[in-house]
Amino acid sequence: MIRLFRIAIIDDSLPDLLLAEEAFKGLEHPVFVQTYSSSRTAIQVLQRAGATLPDVILLDINMPTMNGFDVLKALKADARLSLIPIIMLTTSNTERDVHQAYSLSANSYVVKSPSFGTFVEQVEAFVTFWRNSRLVNWPERLLPPKR
C-alpha cells in the first residue's frame, strides 16, 4: 500500500492557505496537507524528534518575523530536514528573489497564479512531478535506524 503524499505549506496568509487547501482537495489522487501560518511554529514542529515529515514543503517568501529565506536557511541547516524538497511558492517574480532562493538551495521556485483555475493546474503539475520523484518510504528511509 502506498501512503499518502504529504505536503507542508508555510504561509502567513490565511486566505492563501485556505485557497491552497481547496486546490489540493480537488486532486485526482489525494494528498495530506499540513498548513502552518507561523514560520517559527513550522520549524519547531518539523524539528521535533519523531515528527512526521512531509515529502515536500511549499514555502512563501513574504512573511513577518521570519521570511521564507530565513525559514529556508533554517530547514537546510538541519541535517534531518535538509533533504526535504522545498519549493518557494510566492507571488514574487523578481529576479533577486529567484536568485536568492536557488542560492539558498531551494529545489524549485513557483510564482502563484492569480487565477484559481490556473493555480489548480500548477498544483496538479507540482504534485504529479514530486509524487513521481519521491523515494519509496521517503523521508523515513533516510532516518537513522531505531535502536
mmCIF file of C-alpha atoms in Angstrom:
data_model
loop_
_atom_site.group_PDB
_atom_site.id
_atom_site.type_symbol
_atom_site.label_atom_id
_atom_site.label_comp_id
_atom_site.label_asym_id
_atom_site.label_seq_id
_atom_site.Cartn_x
_atom_site.Cartn_y
_atom_site.Cartn_z
ATOM 1 C CA MET A 1 0.000 0.000 0.000
ATOM 2 C CA ILE A 2 1.351 3.415 -0.948
ATOM 3 C CA ARG A 3 0.989 6.038 1.747
ATOM 4 C CA LEU A 4 -0.469 9.443 1.085
ATOM 5 C CA PHE A 5 1.821 12.055 -0.381
ATOM 6 C CA ARG A 6 2.481 14.597 2.405
ATOM 7 C CA ILE A 7 2.845 18.314 1.809
ATOM 8 C CA ALA A 8 3.584 21.054 4.346
ATOM 9 C CA ILE A 9 2.626 24.607 3.423
ATOM 10 C CA ILE A 10 4.197 27.509 5.307
ATOM 11 C CA ASP A 11 2.445 30.810 4.571
ATOM 12 C CA ASP A 12 1.297 33.560 6.926
ATOM 13 C CA SER A 13 -1.735 34.420 4.772
ATOM 14 C CA LEU A 14 -4.847 32.569 5.959
ATOM 15 C CA PRO A 15 -6.702 33.221 2.662
ATOM 16 C CA ASP A 16 -3.741 31.785 0.711
ATOM 17 C CA LEU A 17 -3.620 28.709 2.979
ATOM 18 C CA LEU A 18 -7.366 28.139 2.537
ATOM 19 C CA LEU A 19 -7.031 28.556 -1.223
ATOM 20 C CA ALA A 20 -4.177 26.042 -1.319
ATOM 21 C CA GLU A 21 -6.113 23.538 0.789
ATOM 22 C CA GLU A 22 -9.070 23.890 -1.589
ATOM 23 C CA ALA A 23 -6.819 23.339 -4.624
ATOM 24 C CA PHE A 24 -5.293 20.200 -3.091
ATOM 25 C CA LYS A 25 -8.744 18.782 -2.191
ATOM 26 C CA GLY A 26 -9.733 18.644 -5.842
ATOM 27 C CA LEU A 27 -6.847 16.464 -6.992
ATOM 28 C CA GLU A 28 -7.419 13.075 -8.582
ATOM 29 C CA HIS A 29 -5.004 11.416 -6.134
ATOM 30 C CA PRO A 30 -5.492 12.509 -2.521
ATOM 31 C CA VAL A 31 -2.660 14.157 -0.595
ATOM 32 C CA PHE A 32 -2.222 15.014 3.057
ATOM 33 C CA VAL A 33 -1.708 18.753 3.542
ATOM 34 C CA GLN A 34 -0.406 20.267 6.788
ATOM 35 C CA THR A 35 -0.540 24.060 6.920
ATOM 36 C CA TYR A 36 1.417 26.451 9.099
ATOM 37 C CA SER A 37 0.618 30.154 9.350
ATOM 38 C CA SER A 38 3.691 30.757 11.510
ATOM 39 C CA SER A 39 7.176 30.057 10.217
ATOM 40 C CA ARG A 40 8.543 29.632 13.738
ATOM 41 C CA THR A 41 5.852 27.100 14.625
ATOM 42 C CA ALA A 42 6.508 25.167 11.415
ATOM 43 C CA ILE A 43 10.217 24.904 12.178
ATOM 44 C CA GLN A 44 9.566 23.853 15.790
ATOM 45 C CA VAL A 45 7.095 21.151 14.732
ATOM 46 C CA LEU A 46 9.309 19.795 11.939
ATOM 47 C CA GLN A 47 12.382 19.704 14.195
ATOM 48 C CA ARG A 48 10.674 17.657 16.912
ATOM 49 C CA ALA A 49 12.052 14.168 17.347
ATOM 50 C CA GLY A 50 9.616 11.703 15.857
ATOM 51 C CA ALA A 51 7.764 14.329 13.818
ATOM 52 C CA THR A 52 6.049 13.022 10.705
ATOM 53 C CA LEU A 53 7.977 14.702 7.942
ATOM 54 C CA PRO A 54 6.442 15.911 4.692
ATOM 55 C CA ASP A 55 7.554 14.738 1.271
ATOM 56 C CA VAL A 56 7.706 18.352 0.108
ATOM 57 C CA ILE A 57 7.476 21.786 1.715
ATOM 58 C CA LEU A 58 5.798 24.739 -0.011
ATOM 59 C CA LEU A 59 7.182 27.966 1.381
ATOM 60 C CA ASP A 60 6.070 31.564 0.943
ATOM 61 C CA ILE A 61 8.699 34.316 0.905
ATOM 62 C CA ASN A 62 6.897 37.349 2.313
ATOM 63 C CA MET A 63 6.156 36.604 5.955
ATOM 64 C CA PRO A 64 6.649 38.668 9.115
ATOM 65 C CA THR A 65 9.223 37.790 11.774
ATOM 66 C CA MET A 66 10.935 35.055 9.737
ATOM 67 C CA ASN A 67 10.646 35.438 5.988
ATOM 68 C CA GLY A 68 10.787 32.469 3.638
ATOM 69 C CA PHE A 69 14.513 32.832 3.064
ATOM 70 C CA ASP A 70 15.164 32.649 6.827
ATOM 71 C CA VAL A 71 12.978 29.540 7.043
ATOM 72 C CA LEU A 72 14.753 28.012 4.044
ATOM 73 C CA LYS A 73 18.148 28.584 5.720
ATOM 74 C CA ALA A 74 16.936 27.024 8.989
ATOM 75 C CA LEU A 75 15.471 23.950 7.284
ATOM 76 C CA LYS A 76 18.528 23.362 5.092
ATOM 77 C CA ALA A 77 20.816 23.750 8.142
ATOM 78 C CA ASP A 78 19.034 20.885 9.939
ATOM 79 C CA ALA A 79 20.576 17.552 8.896
ATOM 80 C CA ARG A 80 17.268 15.682 9.293
ATOM 81 C CA LEU A 81 15.271 18.215 7.267
ATOM 82 C CA SER A 82 17.833 19.314 4.707
ATOM 83 C CA LEU A 83 16.930 16.696 2.092
ATOM 84 C CA ILE A 84 13.204 17.500 2.039
ATOM 85 C CA PRO A 85 12.491 19.332 -1.226
ATOM 86 C CA ILE A 86 11.498 22.947 -0.600
ATOM 87 C CA ILE A 87 9.517 24.791 -3.221
ATOM 88 C CA MET A 88 9.187 28.539 -2.950
ATOM 89 C CA LEU A 89 5.527 29.265 -3.747
ATOM 90 C CA THR A 90 5.132 33.013 -3.887
ATOM 91 C CA THR A 91 3.696 35.989 -5.726
ATOM 92 C CA SER A 92 7.157 37.481 -6.200
ATOM 93 C CA ASN A 93 8.683 37.093 -9.637
ATOM 94 C CA THR A 94 11.663 39.372 -9.070
ATOM 95 C CA GLU A 95 14.986 38.089 -10.341
ATOM 96 C CA ARG A 96 16.594 38.931 -6.986
ATOM 97 C CA ASP A 97 14.158 36.659 -5.075
ATOM 98 C CA VAL A 98 14.523 33.808 -7.560
ATOM 99 C CA HIS A 99 18.321 34.030 -7.395
ATOM 100 C CA GLN A 100 18.338 34.177 -3.593
ATOM 101 C CA ALA A 101 16.013 31.174 -3.302
ATOM 102 C CA TYR A 102 18.199 28.997 -5.501
ATOM 103 C CA SER A 103 21.409 30.226 -3.852
ATOM 104 C CA LEU A 104 19.953 29.001 -0.531
ATOM 105 C CA SER A 105 19.229 25.560 -2.064
ATOM 106 C CA ALA A 106 15.517 25.833 -2.823
ATOM 107 C CA ASN A 107 14.518 22.947 -5.069
ATOM 108 C CA SER A 108 12.067 24.925 -7.150
ATOM 109 C CA TYR A 109 10.512 28.362 -7.472
ATOM 110 C CA VAL A 110 6.860 28.740 -8.480
ATOM 111 C CA VAL A 111 5.063 32.048 -8.935
ATOM 112 C CA LYS A 112 1.461 31.689 -7.712
ATOM 113 C CA SER A 113 -1.089 32.296 -10.409
ATOM 114 C CA PRO A 114 -3.702 34.933 -9.552
ATOM 115 C CA SER A 115 -6.336 32.749 -11.278
ATOM 116 C CA PHE A 116 -7.698 29.896 -9.130
ATOM 117 C CA GLY A 117 -8.136 27.660 -12.180
ATOM 118 C CA THR A 118 -4.538 28.164 -13.238
ATOM 119 C CA PHE A 119 -3.376 27.745 -9.638
ATOM 120 C CA VAL A 120 -5.125 24.350 -9.516
ATOM 121 C CA GLU A 121 -3.263 23.395 -12.707
ATOM 122 C CA GLN A 122 0.013 24.455 -11.041
ATOM 123 C CA VAL A 123 -0.839 22.311 -8.009
ATOM 124 C CA GLU A 124 -1.693 19.285 -10.174
ATOM 125 C CA ALA A 125 1.585 19.592 -12.099
ATOM 126 C CA PHE A 126 3.533 20.102 -8.878
ATOM 127 C CA VAL A 127 2.018 17.059 -7.143
ATOM 128 C CA THR A 128 2.466 14.832 -10.188
ATOM 129 C CA PHE A 129 6.129 15.790 -10.526
ATOM 130 C CA TRP A 130 7.048 15.449 -6.851
ATOM 131 C CA ARG A 131 4.970 12.305 -6.260
ATOM 132 C CA ASN A 132 6.765 10.615 -9.152
ATOM 133 C CA SER A 133 10.150 11.903 -7.956
ATOM 134 C CA ARG A 134 9.951 10.880 -4.311
ATOM 135 C CA LEU A 135 11.836 7.939 -2.940
ATOM 136 C CA VAL A 136 9.935 4.945 -1.646
ATOM 137 C CA ASN A 137 9.263 5.499 2.059
ATOM 138 C CA TRP A 138 10.883 8.928 1.912
ATOM 139 C CA PRO A 139 11.705 10.544 4.318
ATOM 140 C CA GLU A 140 11.605 7.640 6.790
ATOM 141 C CA ARG A 141 14.169 5.758 4.709
ATOM 142 C CA LEU A 142 16.804 8.403 5.383
ATOM 143 C CA LEU A 143 16.345 8.487 9.140
ATOM 144 C CA PRO A 144 18.814 6.590 11.317
ATOM 145 C CA PRO A 145 17.571 3.129 12.305
ATOM 146 C CA LYS A 146 15.716 2.840 15.629
ATOM 147 C CA ARG A 147 17.637 1.054 18.345
#
